[in-house]
CSV table of C-alpha atoms and ligand atoms in Angstrom, one decimal:
chain,number,residue,atom,x,y,z
A,3,MET,CA,-76.5,11.4,-104.2
A,4,SER,CA,-77.8,14.9,-103.5
A,5,SER,CA,-77.4,16.5,-100.1
A,6,SER,CA,-79.7,19.0,-98.3
A,7,LEU,CA,-76.6,20.7,-96.8
A,8,PRO,CA,-75.6,24.2,-98.3
A,9,ARG,CA,-73.2,24.0,-101.0
A,10,VAL,CA,-70.0,25.9,-100.4
A,11,LEU,CA,-66.9,26.0,-102.7
A,12,LEU,CA,-63.6,24.9,-101.1
A,13,ALA,CA,-61.0,27.3,-102.6
A,14,THR,CA,-57.8,25.7,-102.1
A,15,ASN,CA,-55.5,23.9,-104.5
A,16,ASN,CA,-53.7,22.1,-101.6
A,17,SER,CA,-54.7,18.4,-101.6
A,18,GLY,CA,-53.5,18.2,-97.9
A,19,LYS,CA,-56.0,20.9,-96.9
A,20,VAL,CA,-58.9,19.6,-99.1
A,21,ALA,CA,-58.5,16.2,-97.1
A,22,GLU,CA,-58.5,17.9,-93.8
A,23,LEU,CA,-61.5,20.3,-94.5
A,24,ARG,CA,-63.6,17.6,-96.0
A,25,ARG,CA,-63.3,15.9,-92.6
A,26,ILE,CA,-63.6,18.9,-90.5
A,27,LEU,CA,-66.6,20.8,-92.4
A,28,GLY,CA,-68.2,17.7,-94.0
A,29,GLY,CA,-71.1,17.3,-91.8
A,30,ALA,CA,-72.0,20.8,-91.9
A,31,VAL,CA,-71.9,21.9,-95.6
A,32,GLU,CA,-71.5,20.2,-98.9
A,33,LEU,CA,-68.2,21.2,-100.0
A,34,VAL,CA,-67.4,21.5,-103.8
A,35,GLY,CA,-63.9,21.1,-105.0
A,36,ILE,CA,-62.5,24.1,-107.2
A,37,ASP,CA,-61.8,21.4,-110.0
A,38,GLY,CA,-60.6,24.2,-112.3
A,39,ALA,CA,-63.6,26.3,-111.3
A,40,TYR,CA,-61.7,29.4,-110.6
A,41,ARG,CA,-58.1,30.5,-110.9
A,42,PRO,CA,-56.4,31.6,-107.7
A,43,GLY,CA,-54.4,35.0,-108.0
A,44,PRO,CA,-51.2,35.7,-106.4
A,45,GLU,CA,-51.1,36.0,-102.6
A,46,THR,CA,-50.3,39.6,-102.0
A,47,GLY,CA,-51.8,40.2,-98.5
A,48,ALA,CA,-49.6,41.2,-95.3
A,49,THR,CA,-51.4,38.7,-92.9
A,50,PHE,CA,-52.9,35.4,-93.0
A,51,ALA,CA,-56.4,36.9,-92.6
A,52,GLU,CA,-56.0,39.4,-95.5
A,53,ASN,CA,-54.9,36.4,-97.8
A,54,ALA,CA,-57.7,34.0,-96.6
A,55,LEU,CA,-60.4,36.7,-97.2
A,56,ALA,CA,-59.0,37.5,-100.5
A,57,LYS,CA,-58.9,33.9,-101.5
A,58,ALA,CA,-62.5,33.3,-100.6
A,59,ARG,CA,-63.8,36.8,-102.2
A,60,GLU,CA,-62.1,35.9,-105.4
A,61,ALA,CA,-63.5,32.4,-105.6
A,62,VAL,CA,-66.9,33.9,-105.0
A,63,GLU,CA,-66.4,36.5,-107.8
A,64,GLN,CA,-65.3,33.8,-110.3
A,65,THR,CA,-68.0,31.3,-109.6
A,66,GLY,CA,-70.9,32.9,-107.9
A,67,LEU,CA,-70.9,30.3,-105.1
A,68,PRO,CA,-70.5,31.0,-101.3
A,69,ALA,CA,-66.7,30.0,-100.6
A,70,VAL,CA,-64.4,29.1,-97.8
A,71,ALA,CA,-60.7,29.3,-97.9
A,72,ASP,CA,-57.8,29.4,-95.4
A,73,ASP,CA,-54.4,31.0,-95.4
A,74,SER,CA,-51.9,29.1,-93.0
A,75,GLY,CA,-48.3,28.5,-92.3
A,76,LEU,CA,-45.7,28.0,-89.7
A,77,ALA,CA,-44.6,30.8,-87.6
A,78,VAL,CA,-41.1,30.1,-86.2
A,79,ASP,CA,-40.1,32.0,-83.0
A,80,ALA,CA,-36.3,32.1,-83.9
A,81,LEU,CA,-37.3,33.6,-87.3
A,82,ASN,CA,-39.6,36.3,-86.0
A,83,GLY,CA,-42.7,34.6,-87.3
A,84,MET,CA,-41.3,33.6,-90.7
A,85,PRO,CA,-41.9,31.7,-93.0
A,86,GLY,CA,-45.4,32.7,-92.0
A,87,ILE,CA,-47.5,33.7,-94.8
A,88,PHE,CA,-44.5,32.6,-97.0
A,89,SER,CA,-44.6,28.9,-95.9
A,90,ALA,CA,-45.9,27.4,-99.2
A,91,ARG,CA,-42.9,29.0,-101.1
A,92,TRP,CA,-40.2,29.5,-98.7
A,93,ALA,CA,-37.6,27.5,-100.8
A,94,GLY,CA,-38.7,29.3,-103.9
A,95,ARG,CA,-41.1,27.0,-105.7
A,96,HIS,CA,-44.7,27.0,-104.5
A,97,GLY,CA,-46.0,24.0,-102.7
A,98,ASP,CA,-42.6,22.1,-102.8
A,99,ASP,CA,-42.9,20.8,-99.1
A,100,ARG,CA,-39.8,18.8,-99.2
A,101,ALA,CA,-37.6,21.7,-100.1
A,102,ASN,CA,-39.2,24.0,-97.8
A,103,LEU,CA,-38.8,21.8,-94.8
A,104,GLU,CA,-35.1,21.0,-95.8
A,105,LEU,CA,-34.5,24.7,-96.2
A,106,LEU,CA,-36.0,25.5,-92.7
A,107,LEU,CA,-34.1,22.8,-91.0
A,108,ARG,CA,-30.7,24.2,-92.3
A,109,GLN,CA,-31.7,27.8,-91.2
A,110,LEU,CA,-32.4,26.5,-87.9
A,111,SER,CA,-29.4,24.3,-87.4
A,112,ASP,CA,-27.7,26.4,-84.9
A,113,VAL,CA,-30.8,27.2,-82.9
A,114,PRO,CA,-30.9,25.3,-79.4
A,115,ASP,CA,-33.7,23.1,-78.4
A,116,ALA,CA,-34.8,25.6,-75.8
A,117,ARG,CA,-35.4,28.2,-78.7
A,118,ARG,CA,-37.2,26.0,-81.2
A,119,GLY,CA,-40.7,27.1,-80.5
A,120,ALA,CA,-43.2,27.6,-83.4
A,121,GLY,CA,-46.9,27.6,-84.2
A,122,PHE,CA,-49.1,26.6,-87.2
A,123,VAL,CA,-51.4,29.3,-87.9
A,124,CYS,CA,-54.6,29.2,-89.8
A,125,ALA,CA,-56.9,32.1,-91.0
A,126,ALA,CA,-60.1,30.5,-91.9
A,127,ALA,CA,-62.5,32.7,-94.1
A,128,TYR,CA,-65.8,32.5,-95.7
A,129,ALA,CA,-67.1,35.0,-98.4
A,130,LEU,CA,-70.7,35.1,-99.7
A,131,PRO,CA,-72.1,36.3,-102.9
A,132,ASP,CA,-73.9,39.2,-101.3
A,133,GLY,CA,-70.6,40.5,-100.2
A,134,ARG,CA,-70.6,39.3,-96.6
A,135,THR,CA,-67.4,37.9,-95.2
A,136,ASP,CA,-65.8,36.7,-91.9
A,137,VAL,CA,-62.6,35.3,-90.9
A,138,VAL,CA,-61.1,33.4,-87.7
A,139,LEU,CA,-57.7,32.9,-86.6
A,140,ALA,CA,-56.3,29.9,-84.8
A,141,GLU,CA,-52.8,28.6,-83.6
A,142,LEU,CA,-51.2,25.2,-82.7
A,143,ARG,CA,-48.2,25.9,-80.6
A,144,GLY,CA,-45.2,23.4,-80.4
A,145,ALA,CA,-41.5,22.8,-80.9
A,146,LEU,CA,-39.4,22.0,-84.0
A,147,LEU,CA,-37.4,18.8,-84.1
A,148,ARG,CA,-33.9,18.7,-86.0
A,149,ALA,CA,-35.0,16.0,-88.4
A,150,PRO,CA,-38.3,15.1,-89.9
A,151,ARG,CA,-40.6,12.3,-88.3
A,152,GLY,CA,-43.7,10.6,-89.5
A,153,ASP,CA,-45.7,10.2,-92.9
A,154,GLY,CA,-48.9,11.7,-92.2
A,155,GLY,CA,-50.2,15.1,-93.0
A,156,PHE,CA,-48.4,17.6,-95.3
A,157,GLY,CA,-46.0,20.4,-95.4
A,158,TYR,CA,-44.0,21.0,-92.1
A,159,ASP,CA,-46.0,18.3,-90.0
A,160,PRO,CA,-43.0,16.1,-89.7
A,161,LEU,CA,-41.2,18.7,-87.7
A,162,LEU,CA,-43.8,20.0,-85.3
A,163,VAL,CA,-44.1,18.4,-81.9
A,164,PRO,CA,-47.3,20.0,-80.3
A,165,ASP,CA,-46.9,21.3,-76.8
A,166,GLY,CA,-47.5,18.6,-74.4
A,167,MET,CA,-47.0,15.6,-76.9
A,168,SER,CA,-44.0,13.7,-77.8
A,169,VAL,CA,-45.1,13.0,-81.6
A,170,THR,CA,-45.1,15.2,-84.6
A,171,THR,CA,-48.3,16.1,-86.3
A,172,ALA,CA,-47.2,13.7,-89.1
A,173,GLU,CA,-47.3,11.0,-86.5
A,174,LEU,CA,-50.9,11.6,-85.3
A,175,SER,CA,-53.8,9.9,-86.9
A,176,ALA,CA,-56.1,12.4,-89.1
A,177,ALA,CA,-58.7,12.5,-86.4
A,178,GLU,CA,-56.1,13.4,-83.9
A,179,LYS,CA,-54.5,16.2,-85.8
A,180,ASP,CA,-58.1,17.5,-86.8
A,181,ALA,CA,-58.9,17.8,-83.0
A,182,ILE,CA,-56.0,20.0,-82.1
A,183,SER,CA,-54.8,21.5,-85.3
A,184,HIS,CA,-54.9,25.3,-86.2
A,185,ARG,CA,-57.2,24.4,-89.2
A,186,GLY,CA,-59.3,22.2,-87.0
A,187,GLN,CA,-60.0,25.0,-84.5
A,188,ALA,CA,-60.3,27.7,-86.9
A,189,PHE,CA,-62.9,26.1,-89.2
A,190,ARG,CA,-64.9,24.6,-86.2
A,191,ALA,CA,-65.3,28.1,-85.0
A,192,LEU,CA,-66.2,29.4,-88.4
A,193,ALA,CA,-68.7,26.8,-89.4
A,194,PRO,CA,-71.4,27.9,-87.1
A,195,ARG,CA,-71.0,31.5,-88.2
A,196,LEU,CA,-71.0,30.5,-91.8
A,197,LEU,CA,-74.2,28.3,-91.4
A,198,ALA,CA,-76.0,31.3,-89.7
A,199,ALA,CA,-75.0,33.5,-92.4
A,200,LEU,CA,-76.3,31.0,-95.0
A,201,ALA,CA,-79.8,30.7,-93.3
A,202,PRO,CA,-82.7,32.2,-95.2
A,203,ALA,CA,-83.5,34.0,-91.8
A,204,ALA,CA,-80.2,36.0,-92.0
A,205,HIS,CA,-81.4,37.7,-95.1
A,206,ALA,CA,-85.3,37.9,-94.5
A,207,THR,CA,-85.3,40.7,-91.8
A,208,GLY,CA,-82.4,42.8,-92.6
A,209,SER,CA,-83.1,46.3,-94.0
A,210,THR,CA,-79.4,47.2,-94.7
A,211,GLY,CA,-78.4,44.3,-96.9
A,212,PRO,CA,-78.6,44.1,-100.6
A,213,PRO,CA,-82.0,43.0,-102.2
A,214,ARG,CA,-82.4,39.1,-102.7
A,215,ARG,CA,-82.5,37.9,-106.2
A,216,PRO,CA,-85.8,36.2,-107.3
A,217,ALA,CA,-85.6,32.4,-107.3
A,218,ARG,CA,-85.5,31.0,-110.9
B,248,ITT,P1,-54.0,27.3,-101.3
B,248,ITT,O1,-53.5,28.8,-101.3
B,248,ITT,O2,-54.4,26.8,-102.6
B,248,ITT,O3,-55.0,27.0,-100.2
B,248,ITT,P2,-51.4,26.8,-100.3
B,248,ITT,O4,-50.7,25.4,-100.1
B,248,ITT,O5,-50.8,27.9,-101.2
B,248,ITT,O6,-52.8,26.3,-100.9
B,248,ITT,P3,-51.1,28.6,-98.1
B,248,ITT,O7,-50.7,29.7,-98.9
B,248,ITT,O8,-52.1,28.8,-97.0
B,248,ITT,O9,-51.7,27.5,-98.9
B,248,ITT,O10,-49.8,27.8,-97.5
B,248,ITT,C1,-49.8,26.9,-96.5
B,248,ITT,C2,-48.4,26.3,-96.3
B,248,ITT,O11,-48.2,26.3,-94.9
B,248,ITT,C3,-48.5,24.9,-96.8
B,248,ITT,O12,-47.9,24.6,-98.2
B,248,ITT,C4,-47.6,24.2,-95.7
B,248,ITT,O13,-46.2,24.6,-96.1
B,248,ITT,C5,-47.8,25.0,-94.5
B,248,ITT,N1,-48.9,24.5,-93.7
B,248,ITT,C6,-50.1,25.0,-93.4
B,248,ITT,N2,-50.9,24.1,-92.7
B,248,ITT,C7,-50.0,23.1,-92.5
B,248,ITT,C8,-50.3,22.0,-91.7
B,248,ITT,O14,-51.5,21.6,-91.1
B,248,ITT,N3,-49.3,21.0,-91.6
B,248,ITT,C9,-48.1,21.2,-92.2
B,248,ITT,N4,-47.9,22.5,-92.9
B,248,ITT,C10,-48.7,23.3,-93.0
């Protein structure tokens, strides 16, 4: 079934993110999965925002489609913000959620409850074929448990109890996590900015932007 929503490439290989972003952005844009469409390069930025913008730009360069991407992770107070941008490969192998979580728990074994604060951070970015980009940062603060709890979500979800709650983000329903999560907050803020940038009027009156290609 074809949709009248604008088509935007979702530049991620992480299936947990794909599920969340399809729920969060699904009504606003038609998300196209990467499905081998582009090959992500190494994440070399110094910040979440730099990495998110690089992923989105790279996807546009390789596919010609508008693209959204995020860079996200867990920033642990007792580790001065690490694993941070290294969250996906903290234990060495990229995307090994179980090993990452177990290594983090061992590193924090002597850290008392009062100092187990942490936050999930997300930089949500878009890039357009005409070179325009935008990025939004958001955080979900909480405290880290001493053992995993819950089967939902992905990554470090079984460890983080959001402030004001008694369950981990892995024990929330998908909708409950989306409502408060770093990714939910960041992409809900980015969505209207992306839609405004994609609207034909955003090009029609500007005199500084590059010329539009004639429609084929
Ligand atoms: P892409 O770059 O392909 O999008 P990735 O998994 O490599 O996928 P990141 O570099 O942004 O993505 O790293 C994200 C990591 O941060 C992820 O693998 C988890 O370990 C952690 N993380 C991010 N958001 C999370 C969430 O909502 N719940 C639990 N862990 C999360």
